[in-house]
PDB file of C-alpha atoms in Angstrom:
ATOM      1  CA  MET A   1      75.409 122.898 100.382  1.00 96.00           C
ATOM      2  CA  ARG A   2      78.665 124.702  99.770  1.00 98.00           C
ATOM      3  CA  ILE A   3      81.716 122.847 101.100  1.00 98.00           C
ATOM      4  CA  LEU A   4      85.357 123.861 101.547  1.00 98.00           C
ATOM      5  CA  VAL A   5      87.700 120.912 100.915  1.00 98.00           C
ATOM      6  CA  VAL A   6      91.076 121.331 102.613  1.00 97.00           C
ATOM      7  CA  GLY A   7      93.640 119.264 100.750  1.00 93.00           C
ATOM      8  CA  GLY A   8      91.410 119.409  97.698  1.00 91.00           C
ATOM      9  CA  SER A   9      94.188 118.527  95.238  1.00 88.00           C
ATOM     10  CA  GLY A  10      95.199 115.359  97.093  1.00 92.00           C
ATOM     11  CA  LEU A  11      94.059 111.827  96.408  1.00 94.00           C
ATOM     12  CA  VAL A  12      91.069 111.773  98.773  1.00 96.00           C
ATOM     13  CA  GLY A  13      90.266 115.491  98.646  1.00 96.00           C
ATOM     14  CA  ALA A  14      90.021 115.514  94.845  1.00 95.00           C
ATOM     15  CA  HIS A  15      87.566 112.616  94.921  1.00 97.00           C
ATOM     16  CA  VAL A  16      85.490 114.324  97.621  1.00 98.00           C
ATOM     17  CA  ALA A  17      85.260 117.455  95.496  1.00 97.00           C
ATOM     18  CA  GLU A  18      84.225 115.349  92.496  1.00 97.00           C
ATOM     19  CA  VAL A  19      81.441 113.538  94.356  1.00 98.00           C
ATOM     20  CA  LEU A  20      80.168 116.817  95.840  1.00 98.00           C
ATOM     21  CA  ARG A  21      79.902 118.339  92.378  1.00 97.00           C
ATOM     22  CA  GLU A  22      78.164 115.228  91.018  1.00 98.00           C
ATOM     23  CA  ARG A  23      75.500 115.666  93.684  1.00 98.00           C
ATOM     24  CA  GLY A  24      74.990 119.327  92.859  1.00 98.00           C
ATOM     25  CA  HIS A  25      76.852 120.883  95.771  1.00 98.00           C
ATOM     26  CA  GLY A  26      79.147 123.897  95.559  1.00 98.00           C
ATOM     27  CA  VAL A  27      82.840 123.264  96.209  1.00 98.00           C
ATOM     28  CA  SER A  28      85.886 125.390  97.033  1.00 97.00           C
ATOM     29  CA  THR A  29      89.329 123.855  97.536  1.00 96.00           C
ATOM     30  CA  VAL A  30      92.393 124.799  99.555  1.00 95.00           C
ATOM     31  CA  ALA A  31      95.907 123.374  99.238  1.00 90.00           C
ATOM     32  CA  ARG A  32      99.494 124.249 100.077  1.00 86.00           C
ATOM     33  CA  SER A  33     100.661 124.378  96.466  1.00 83.00           C
ATOM     34  CA  ALA A  34      99.193 125.345  93.125  1.00 79.00           C
ATOM     35  CA  ASN A  35      97.682 122.374  91.300  1.00 81.00           C
ATOM     36  CA  PRO A  36      94.763 121.963  88.897  1.00 80.00           C
ATOM     37  CA  GLY A  37      91.502 122.372  90.791  1.00 81.00           C
ATOM     38  CA  VAL A  38      92.936 124.422  93.663  1.00 88.00           C
ATOM     39  CA  ASP A  39      90.976 127.601  94.384  1.00 91.00           C
ATOM     40  CA  HIS A  40      92.947 128.959  97.361  1.00 93.00           C
ATOM     41  CA  LEU A  41      96.620 128.617  98.297  1.00 93.00           C
ATOM     42  CA  LEU A  42      97.305 128.426 102.016  1.00 94.00           C
ATOM     43  CA  ASP A  43      99.857 126.737 104.257  1.00 93.00           C
ATOM     44  CA  VAL A  44      97.392 124.481 106.035  1.00 92.00           C
ATOM     45  CA  GLY A  45      99.902 123.608 108.732  1.00 92.00           C
ATOM     46  CA  THR A  46     100.399 127.180 109.926  1.00 94.00           C
ATOM     47  CA  ALA A  47      97.174 128.954 108.904  1.00 96.00           C
ATOM     48  CA  THR A  48      95.638 130.950 111.760  1.00 97.00           C
ATOM     49  CA  VAL A  49      91.979 131.200 112.743  1.00 98.00           C
ATOM     50  CA  GLU A  50      91.949 134.683 111.230  1.00 98.00           C
ATOM     51  CA  GLN A  51      93.294 133.349 107.916  1.00 97.00           C
ATOM     52  CA  TRP A  52      90.720 130.556 107.803  1.00 98.00           C
ATOM     53  CA  ARG A  53      87.660 132.667 108.517  1.00 98.00           C
ATOM     54  CA  PRO A  54      87.388 134.520 105.179  1.00 97.00           C
ATOM     55  CA  LEU A  55      87.876 131.263 103.282  1.00 97.00           C
ATOM     56  CA  LEU A  56      85.155 129.537 105.319  1.00 98.00           C
ATOM     57  CA  ALA A  57      82.675 132.421 105.111  1.00 97.00           C
ATOM     58  CA  GLY A  58      79.613 131.493 103.063  1.00 96.00           C
ATOM     59  CA  HIS A  59      80.183 127.740 103.342  1.00 98.00           C
ATOM     60  CA  ASP A  60      77.982 125.185 105.059  1.00 98.00           C
ATOM     61  CA  GLY A  61      80.679 122.650 105.795  1.00 98.00           C
ATOM     62  CA  VAL A  62      84.374 121.814 105.632  1.00 98.00           C
ATOM     63  CA  VAL A  63      86.398 118.649 104.927  1.00 98.00           C
ATOM     64  CA  PHE A  64      89.932 118.272 106.275  1.00 98.00           C
ATOM     65  CA  ALA A  65      91.718 115.901 103.875  1.00 95.00           C
ATOM     66  CA  ALA A  66      95.351 116.941 104.254  1.00 88.00           C
ATOM     67  CA  ARG A  67      97.683 114.011 104.842  1.00 78.00           C
ATOM     68  CA  THR A  68     100.909 113.227 106.699  1.00 73.00           C
ATOM     69  CA  ASP A  69     103.657 110.588 106.494  1.00 68.00           C
ATOM     70  CA  GLU A  70     103.590 108.535 109.671  1.00 66.00           C
ATOM     71  CA  GLN A  71     106.598 106.411 108.639  1.00 65.00           C
ATOM     72  CA  GLN A  72     109.096 109.235 108.249  1.00 71.00           C
ATOM     73  CA  ALA A  73     111.925 108.940 110.786  1.00 72.00           C
ATOM     74  CA  LEU A  74     112.609 112.225 112.590  1.00 77.00           C
ATOM     75  CA  ARG A  75     114.919 113.404 115.335  1.00 80.00           C
ATOM     76  CA  LYS A  76     113.555 112.916 118.848  1.00 78.00           C
ATOM     77  CA  PRO A  77     111.211 114.096 120.242  1.00 88.00           C
ATOM     78  CA  ILE A  78     108.661 113.682 117.451  1.00 90.00           C
ATOM     79  CA  TYR A  79     105.464 114.268 119.429  1.00 93.00           C
ATOM     80  CA  PRO A  80     105.551 118.085 119.012  1.00 94.00           C
ATOM     81  CA  VAL A  81     106.129 117.656 115.266  1.00 92.00           C
ATOM     82  CA  PHE A  82     103.167 115.310 114.865  1.00 92.00           C
ATOM     83  CA  ARG A  83     100.920 117.552 116.966  1.00 95.00           C
ATOM     84  CA  ASP A  84     101.845 120.513 114.786  1.00 94.00           C
ATOM     85  CA  ASP A  85     101.064 118.443 111.688  1.00 93.00           C
ATOM     86  CA  LEU A  86      97.912 116.589 112.742  1.00 95.00           C
ATOM     87  CA  VAL A  87      96.249 118.257 115.709  1.00 97.00           C
ATOM     88  CA  GLU A  88      96.858 122.004 115.805  1.00 97.00           C
ATOM     89  CA  PRO A  89      95.715 122.661 112.195  1.00 97.00           C
ATOM     90  CA  VAL A  90      92.305 121.031 112.749  1.00 98.00           C
ATOM     91  CA  VAL A  91      91.857 122.890 116.038  1.00 98.00           C
ATOM     92  CA  ARG A  92      92.392 126.220 114.290  1.00 98.00           C
ATOM     93  CA  LEU A  93      90.277 125.184 111.287  1.00 98.00           C
ATOM     94  CA  PHE A  94      87.273 124.072 113.330  1.00 98.00           C
ATOM     95  CA  THR A  95      87.542 127.020 115.680  1.00 98.00           C
ATOM     96  CA  ALA A  96      87.190 129.232 112.605  1.00 98.00           C
ATOM     97  CA  ALA A  97      84.384 127.030 111.236  1.00 98.00           C
ATOM     98  CA  ARG A  98      82.433 127.405 114.494  1.00 98.00           C
ATOM     99  CA  LEU A  99      82.924 131.170 114.511  1.00 98.00           C
ATOM    100  CA  GLU A 100      81.704 131.385 110.883  1.00 98.00           C
ATOM    101  CA  GLY A 101      78.576 129.394 111.701  1.00 98.00           C
ATOM    102  CA  LEU A 102      79.263 126.286 109.609  1.00 98.00           C
ATOM    103  CA  THR A 103      76.915 123.394 110.268  1.00 98.00           C
ATOM    104  CA  ARG A 104      78.930 120.265 109.427  1.00 98.00           C
ATOM    105  CA  GLY A 105      82.457 118.946 109.020  1.00 98.00           C
ATOM    106  CA  VAL A 106      84.503 115.857 108.158  1.00 98.00           C
ATOM    107  CA  VAL A 107      88.042 114.917 109.177  1.00 98.00           C
ATOM    108  CA  MET A 108      89.915 112.211 107.281  1.00 98.00           C
ATOM    109  CA  GLY A 109      91.374 110.169 110.101  1.00 97.00           C
ATOM    110  CA  SER A 110      92.930 106.733 110.514  1.00 96.00           C
ATOM    111  CA  TYR A 111      91.606 103.271 111.203  1.00 97.00           C
ATOM    112  CA  TYR A 112      94.167 102.993 113.982  1.00 96.00           C
ATOM    113  CA  THR A 113      91.697 104.901 116.165  1.00 97.00           C
ATOM    114  CA  TYR A 114      89.052 102.279 115.326  1.00 97.00           C
ATOM    115  CA  TRP A 115      91.551  99.536 116.172  1.00 95.00           C
ATOM    116  CA  ASP A 116      92.410 101.231 119.467  1.00 96.00           C
ATOM    117  CA  ARG A 117      88.730 101.208 120.486  1.00 96.00           C
ATOM    118  CA  LEU A 118      88.514  97.490 119.717  1.00 94.00           C
ATOM    119  CA  HIS A 119      91.831  96.518 121.310  1.00 94.00           C
ATOM    120  CA  PRO A 120      92.798  98.881 124.136  1.00 95.00           C
ATOM    121  CA  GLN A 121      95.093  96.164 125.537  1.00 93.00           C
ATOM    122  CA  LEU A 122      97.557  96.918 122.710  1.00 91.00           C
ATOM    123  CA  ARG A 123      98.185 100.390 124.258  1.00 95.00           C
ATOM    124  CA  LEU A 124      98.536 101.876 120.788  1.00 96.00           C
ATOM    125  CA  PRO A 125      98.533 105.585 121.821  1.00 96.00           C
ATOM    126  CA  GLU A 126     101.315 104.899 124.311  1.00 96.00           C
ATOM    127  CA  ARG A 127     103.457 103.043 121.796  1.00 94.00           C
ATOM    128  CA  HIS A 128     102.852 104.988 118.580  1.00 94.00           C
ATOM    129  CA  THR A 129     103.015 108.780 118.410  1.00 94.00           C
ATOM    130  CA  TYR A 130     101.048 108.853 115.162  1.00 94.00           C
ATOM    131  CA  ILE A 131      98.121 106.968 116.712  1.00 96.00           C
ATOM    132  CA  ARG A 132      98.207 109.142 119.838  1.00 97.00           C
ATOM    133  CA  CYS A 133      97.978 112.254 117.665  1.00 96.00           C
ATOM    134  CA  ARG A 134      95.186 110.800 115.517  1.00 97.00           C
ATOM    135  CA  ILE A 135      93.143 110.226 118.677  1.00 98.00           C
ATOM    136  CA  GLU A 136      93.909 113.759 119.879  1.00 98.00           C
ATOM    137  CA  GLN A 137      93.047 115.107 116.427  1.00 98.00           C
ATOM    138  CA  ALA A 138      89.514 113.686 116.560  1.00 98.00           C
ATOM    139  CA  GLN A 139      88.922 114.744 120.160  1.00 98.00           C
ATOM    140  CA  GLU A 140      90.281 118.275 119.849  1.00 98.00           C
ATOM    141  CA  ALA A 141      88.661 118.974 116.482  1.00 98.00           C
ATOM    142  CA  ARG A 142      85.276 118.233 118.057  1.00 98.00           C
ATOM    143  CA  THR A 143      86.059 120.331 121.121  1.00 98.00           C
ATOM    144  CA  ALA A 144      87.031 123.277 118.908  1.00 98.00           C
ATOM    145  CA  ALA A 145      83.909 122.804 116.755  1.00 98.00           C
ATOM    146  CA  GLY A 146      81.524 123.016 119.714  1.00 98.00           C
ATOM    147  CA  GLU A 147      77.997 122.179 118.545  1.00 97.00           C
ATOM    148  CA  LEU A 148      79.125 121.853 114.919  1.00 98.00           C
ATOM    149  CA  PRO A 149      79.021 118.073 114.224  1.00 98.00           C
ATOM    150  CA  VAL A 150      82.322 116.628 112.969  1.00 98.00           C
ATOM    151  CA  ALA A 151      82.420 113.156 111.438  1.00 98.00           C
ATOM    152  CA  VAL A 152      85.787 111.375 111.592  1.00 98.00           C
ATOM    153  CA  LEU A 153      86.332 108.898 108.774  1.00 98.00           C
ATOM    154  CA  GLU A 154      88.673 106.161 109.988  1.00 98.00           C
ATOM    155  CA  LEU A 155      90.581 105.205 106.858  1.00 97.00           C
ATOM    156  CA  PRO A 156      92.658 102.100 106.099  1.00 97.00           C
ATOM    157  CA  PHE A 157      94.842 101.627 102.992  1.00 95.00           C
ATOM    158  CA  VAL A 158      93.274 103.828 100.315  1.00 97.00           C
ATOM    159  CA  PHE A 159      93.795 102.875  96.673  1.00 97.00           C
ATOM    160  CA  GLY A 160      93.163 105.077  93.666  1.00 96.00           C
ATOM    161  CA  ARG A 161      94.501 107.966  91.647  1.00 94.00           C
ATOM    162  CA  ALA A 162      93.655 111.644  91.234  1.00 91.00           C
ATOM    163  CA  GLY A 163      95.658 112.995  88.298  1.00 87.00           C
ATOM    164  CA  ASP A 164      99.240 112.245  89.313  1.00 84.00           C
ATOM    165  CA  ARG A 165      98.348 111.986  93.004  1.00 87.00           C
ATOM    166  CA  LEU A 166      98.704 108.503  94.450  1.00 90.00           C
ATOM    167  CA  PRO A 167      98.872 106.941  97.928  1.00 91.00           C
ATOM    168  CA  ASN A 168     102.198 107.810  99.554  1.00 87.00           C
ATOM    169  CA  TRP A 169     103.010 104.102 100.006  1.00 90.00           C
ATOM    170  CA  ALA A 170     102.273 103.149  96.378  1.00 92.00           C
ATOM    171  CA  GLY A 171     105.723 103.945  94.963  1.00 92.00           C
ATOM    172  CA  PRO A 172     107.690 101.363  96.994  1.00 92.00           C
ATOM    173  CA  LEU A 173     105.046  98.677  96.433  1.00 94.00           C
ATOM    174  CA  ASP A 174     105.009  99.355  92.700  1.00 95.00           C
ATOM    175  CA  LYS A 175     108.794  99.095  92.479  1.00 95.00           C
ATOM    176  CA  TRP A 176     108.827  95.865  94.506  1.00 95.00           C
ATOM    177  CA  ALA A 177     106.031  94.262  92.485  1.00 95.00           C
ATOM    178  CA  ARG A 178     107.818  95.067  89.193  1.00 95.00           C
ATOM    179  CA  SER A 179     111.171  93.768  90.424  1.00 95.00           C
ATOM    180  CA  LYS A 180     112.506  90.218  90.284  1.00 93.00           C
ATOM    181  CA  SER A 181     112.655  90.061  94.069  1.00 94.00           C
ATOM    182  CA  PRO A 182     110.530  87.423  95.801  1.00 95.00           C
ATOM    183  CA  LEU A 183     107.296  88.677  97.319  1.00 97.00           C
ATOM    184  CA  VAL A 184     107.344  87.751 101.005  1.00 96.00           C
ATOM    185  CA  VAL A 185     104.855  89.338 103.413  1.00 96.00           C
ATOM    186  CA  PRO A 186     103.740  88.766 107.012  1.00 95.00           C
ATOM    187  CA  VAL A 187     100.677  86.875 108.100  1.00 95.00           C
ATOM    188  CA  GLY A 188      97.854  89.216 109.033  1.00 96.00           C
ATOM    189  CA  GLY A 189      96.184  91.775 106.841  1.00 97.00           C
ATOM    190  CA  SER A 190      94.330  95.051 106.546  1.00 97.00           C
ATOM    191  CA  ALA A 191      91.114  96.667 105.500  1.00 98.00           C
ATOM    192  CA  ALA A 192      91.295  98.632 102.267  1.00 98.00           C
ATOM    193  CA  ALA A 193      89.111 101.119 100.411  1.00 98.00           C
ATOM    194  CA  SER A 194      89.109 103.109  97.201  1.00 98.00           C
ATOM    195  CA  ALA A 195      89.427 106.886  97.252  1.00 97.00           C
ATOM    196  CA  ARG A 196      86.073 106.987  95.469  1.00 97.00           C
ATOM    197  CA  SER A 197      84.383 105.024  98.266  1.00 98.00           C
ATOM    198  CA  VAL A 198      85.925 107.274 100.895  1.00 98.00           C
ATOM    199  CA  ALA A 199      84.546 110.286  99.040  1.00 98.00           C
ATOM    200  CA  ILE A 200      81.056 108.786  98.855  1.00 98.00           C
ATOM    201  CA  VAL A 201      81.041 108.096 102.606  1.00 98.00           C
ATOM    202  CA  ALA A 202      82.371 111.603 103.306  1.00 98.00           C
ATOM    203  CA  VAL A 203      79.662 113.298 101.250  1.00 98.00           C
ATOM    204  CA  ASP A 204      76.993 111.102 102.854  1.00 98.00           C
ATOM    205  CA  ALA A 205      78.269 112.267 106.261  1.00 98.00           C
ATOM    206  CA  LEU A 206      78.139 115.902 105.170  1.00 98.00           C
ATOM    207  CA  GLU A 207      74.610 115.585 103.834  1.00 98.00           C
ATOM    208  CA  GLN A 208      73.488 113.947 107.083  1.00 98.00           C
ATOM    209  CA  ALA A 209      75.474 116.389 109.266  1.00 98.00           C
ATOM    210  CA  SER A 210      76.912 113.332 111.011  1.00 98.00           C
ATOM    211  CA  GLY A 211      79.182 113.680 114.002  1.00 97.00           C
ATOM    212  CA  GLU A 212      80.073 109.990 114.222  1.00 98.00           C
ATOM    213  CA  ASP A 213      83.283 107.966 114.002  1.00 98.00           C
ATOM    214  CA  ILE A 214      82.914 106.162 110.659  1.00 98.00           C
ATOM    215  CA  PRO A 215      85.314 103.318 109.808  1.00 98.00           C
ATOM    216  CA  VAL A 216      85.490 102.835 106.026  1.00 98.00           C
ATOM    217  CA  ALA A 217      86.444  99.671 104.113  1.00 98.00           C
ATOM    218  CA  ASP A 218      85.499  98.135 100.784  1.00 98.00           C
ATOM    219  CA  GLU A 219      87.262  94.827 101.449  1.00 97.00           C
ATOM    220  CA  ASN A 220      89.381  93.095 104.078  1.00 98.00           C
ATOM    221  CA  LEU A 221      92.536  91.510 102.638  1.00 97.00           C
ATOM    222  CA  THR A 222      95.366  89.421 104.024  1.00 97.00           C
ATOM    223  CA  TRP A 223      98.763  90.892 103.156  1.00 97.00           C
ATOM    224  CA  ASP A 224      99.499  88.103 100.678  1.00 97.00           C
ATOM    225  CA  ALA A 225      96.145  88.641  98.929  1.00 97.00           C
ATOM    226  CA  MET A 226      96.778  92.387  98.732  1.00 97.00           C
ATOM    227  CA  MET A 227     100.292  91.969  97.344  1.00 97.00           C
ATOM    228  CA  ALA A 228      99.078  89.404  94.820  1.00 97.00           C
ATOM    229  CA  ARG A 229      96.590  91.961  93.492  1.00 96.00           C
ATOM    230  CA  VAL A 230      99.321  94.585  93.223  1.00 96.00           C
ATOM    231  CA  ALA A 231     101.594  92.169  91.340  1.00 96.00           C
ATOM    232  CA  ALA A 232      98.769  91.293  88.963  1.00 95.00           C
ATOM    233  CA  ALA A 233      98.001  94.984  88.413  1.00 95.00           C
ATOM    234  CA  VAL A 234     101.584  95.750  87.314  1.00 95.00           C
ATOM    235  CA  GLY A 235     101.572  92.760  84.977  1.00 94.00           C
ATOM    236  CA  ARG A 236     103.866  90.486  87.001  1.00 94.00           C
ATOM    237  CA  PRO A 237     101.520  88.038  88.744  1.00 95.00           C
ATOM    238  CA  ARG A 238     103.340  85.494  90.889  1.00 94.00           C
ATOM    239  CA  ARG A 239     103.177  83.620  94.136  1.00 95.00           C
ATOM    240  CA  VAL A 240     103.333  85.603  97.364  1.00 97.00           C
ATOM    241  CA  ARG A 241     104.886  83.788 100.316  1.00 96.00           C
ATOM    242  CA  ARG A 242     104.260  84.358 104.007  1.00 95.00           C
ATOM    243  CA  LEU A 243     107.069  85.378 106.340  1.00 93.00           C
ATOM    244  CA  PRO A 244     107.125  83.522 109.683  1.00 92.00           C
ATOM    245  CA  ALA A 245     106.040  85.723 112.570  1.00 92.00           C
ATOM    246  CA  ALA A 246     109.309  85.169 114.461  1.00 91.00           C
ATOM    247  CA  ALA A 247     111.357  86.395 111.490  1.00 90.00           C
ATOM    248  CA  LEU A 248     109.242  89.542 111.205  1.00 90.00           C
ATOM    249  CA  ARG A 249     109.550  90.306 114.906  1.00 88.00           C
ATOM    250  CA  ALA A 250     113.348  89.924 114.770  1.00 87.00           C
ATOM    251  CA  SER A 251     113.549  92.199 111.734  1.00 84.00           C
ATOM    252  CA  VAL A 252     111.468  95.031 113.179  1.00 82.00           C
ATOM    253  CA  ARG A 253     113.257  94.829 116.537  1.00 78.00           C
ATOM    254  CA  LEU A 254     116.512  95.384 114.671  1.00 73.00           C
ATOM    255  CA  GLY A 255     114.972  98.325 112.827  1.00 70.00           C
ATOM    256  CA  GLY A 256     113.839  99.824 116.110  1.00 69.00           C
ATOM    257  CA  ALA A 257     117.292  99.408 117.642  1.00 69.00           C
ATOM    258  CA  LEU A 258     119.005 101.058 114.671  1.00 68.00           C
ATOM    259  CA  GLN A 259     116.546 103.944 114.768  1.00 66.00           C
ATOM    260  CA  ALA A 260     117.170 104.431 118.486  1.00 68.00           C
ATOM    261  CA  LEU A 261     120.926 104.503 117.912  1.00 66.00           C
ATOM    262  CA  GLY A 262     120.393 107.365 115.504  1.00 73.00           C
ATOM    263  CA  ARG A 263     118.255 109.162 118.111  1.00 72.00           C
ATOM    264  CA  LYS A 264     115.320 109.058 115.742  1.00 75.00           C
ATOM    265  CA  GLU A 265     111.676 108.028 115.956  1.00 79.00           C
ATOM    266  CA  SER A 266     108.842 107.464 113.519  1.00 82.00           C
ATOM    267  CA  GLY A 267     105.119 107.884 114.043  1.00 88.00           C
ATOM    268  CA  ILE A 268     104.602 104.125 113.984  1.00 89.00           C
ATOM    269  CA  ASN A 269     107.181 102.714 116.403  1.00 88.00           C
ATOM    270  CA  PRO A 270     109.134  99.884 114.705  1.00 87.00           C
ATOM    271  CA  SER A 271     109.688  98.229 118.082  1.00 85.00           C
ATOM    272  CA  HIS A 272     105.939  97.548 118.301  1.00 88.00           C
ATOM    273  CA  VAL A 273     104.886  97.491 114.653  1.00 90.00           C
ATOM    274  CA  ALA A 274     104.881  93.673 114.522  1.00 91.00           C
ATOM    275  CA  ASP A 275     101.727  93.634 116.663  1.00 91.00           C
ATOM    276  CA  LEU A 276     100.013  95.613 113.912  1.00 93.00           C
ATOM    277  CA  LEU A 277     101.453  93.810 110.893  1.00 93.00           C
ATOM    278  CA  LEU A 278     100.677  90.352 112.262  1.00 94.00           C
ATOM    279  CA  ALA A 279      97.083  91.226 113.160  1.00 94.00           C
ATOM    280  CA  GLU A 280      94.110  91.094 110.830  1.00 95.00           C
ATOM    281  CA  MET A 281      93.251  94.777 110.998  1.00 96.00           C
ATOM    282  CA  PHE A 282      89.856  94.330 109.431  1.00 97.00           C
ATOM    283  CA  ILE A 283      86.785  96.565 109.493  1.00 97.00           C
ATOM    284  CA  SER A 284      83.240  95.263 109.673  1.00 94.00           C
ATOM    285  CA  PRO A 285      80.944  95.816 107.923  1.00 94.00           C
ATOM    286  CA  THR A 286      82.537  96.621 104.572  1.00 96.00           C
ATOM    287  CA  THR A 287      80.860  98.561 101.775  1.00 96.00           C
ATOM    288  CA  GLY A 288      80.947  95.554  99.459  1.00 93.00           C
ATOM    289  CA  ARG A 289      82.204  97.731  96.601  1.00 94.00           C
ATOM    290  CA  PRO A 290      84.868  95.974  94.466  1.00 92.00           C
ATOM    291  CA  LEU A 291      88.414  97.114  95.142  1.00 96.00           C
ATOM    292  CA  ASP A 292      90.114  95.746  92.009  1.00 94.00           C
ATOM    293  CA  PRO A 293      89.363  98.764  89.762  1.00 95.00           C
ATOM    294  CA  SER A 294      91.117 101.144  92.161  1.00 96.00           C
ATOM    295  CA  VAL A 295      94.065  98.742  92.609  1.00 96.00           C
ATOM    296  CA  GLY A 296      94.482  98.686  88.834  1.00 95.00           C
ATOM    297  CA  GLU A 297      94.126 102.470  88.654  1.00 94.00           C
ATOM    298  CA  THR A 298      96.855 102.867  91.284  1.00 95.00           C
ATOM    299  CA  PHE A 299      99.443 100.555  89.756  1.00 93.00           C
ATOM    300  CA  HIS A 300      98.969  99.687  86.110  1.00 78.00           C
ATOM    301  CA  GLN A 301     100.287 103.032  84.804  1.00 56.00           C
ATOM    302  CA  GLY A 302     103.357 102.921  87.001  1.00 49.00           C
ATOM    303  CA  MET A 303     104.774 105.657  89.177  1.00 46.00           C
ATOM    304  CA  THR A 304     105.573 109.117  87.850  1.00 42.00           C
ATOM    305  CA  PRO A 305     108.121 111.441  89.490  1.00 35.00           C
ATOM    306  CA  ALA A 306     105.372 113.747  90.774  1.00 35.00           C
ATOM    307  CA  SER A 307     103.347 110.918  92.291  1.00 34.00           C
ATOM    308  CA  SER A 308     106.147 109.300  94.229  1.00 31.00           C
ATOM    309  CA  LYS A 309     106.855 112.303  96.455  1.00 27.00           C
TER     310      LYS A 309
END
């Protein structure tokens, strides 16, 4: 196969390209800015169908691995901004892929869509713009692709490193773990995976021309277990305490009120984020691959200016 990896210089995209090459497949990469390993420069957010078609020509499949920051607070209304960032680019990309006769595709999505299927009573798309747009992203990518099968990988916290590229949440955690501040986290927890594992699952999906929703996790961790691993990785192992649920709810309500006063919103609504943080957002089954190597890879070298953007 020959595969175009969109976001090929990012954390997940770089690992996908690596695994594809290891298996003998041809790879081309696209990114917004010039970085090692980038073959084509293109503004992924605004690229038209006509701009995508010559880049897709001659390929069998495409991977959309560009990322967004769901926590960034923006002026209301934020829904059009998130649609422009998450939904419209994949619609144009997979429209072009269908027209060029590609036979398979993968979108790097979010495990919030998996959680929404399991717990519709939480009304996640109504409460969180980011989750609404992730659901629309998967649906509309497949509509644009027509008969071209598109697998959506539903990703949790992803650990790892690709050059100086790190998870966008790693910088604050690294700083906190290295500080003298107490480590206090909510009850609850999250699934987690390494970028390498995500890449393996993505390439498996491409080889099988899968069109499924595929939740990905190496391990399920409570928040205190996850933070303890981060602290150990930076060389400051210590006890992690649990914050009472009532204290967390009061704190995030205040954050939501302050955001509203500033006429701002974020993709994950702070007024309802406690329902997510206090839950055990686990994925079953897990891959069983050990997560510790990627945790160490993420944190033991510390943050560099380029990686904390």
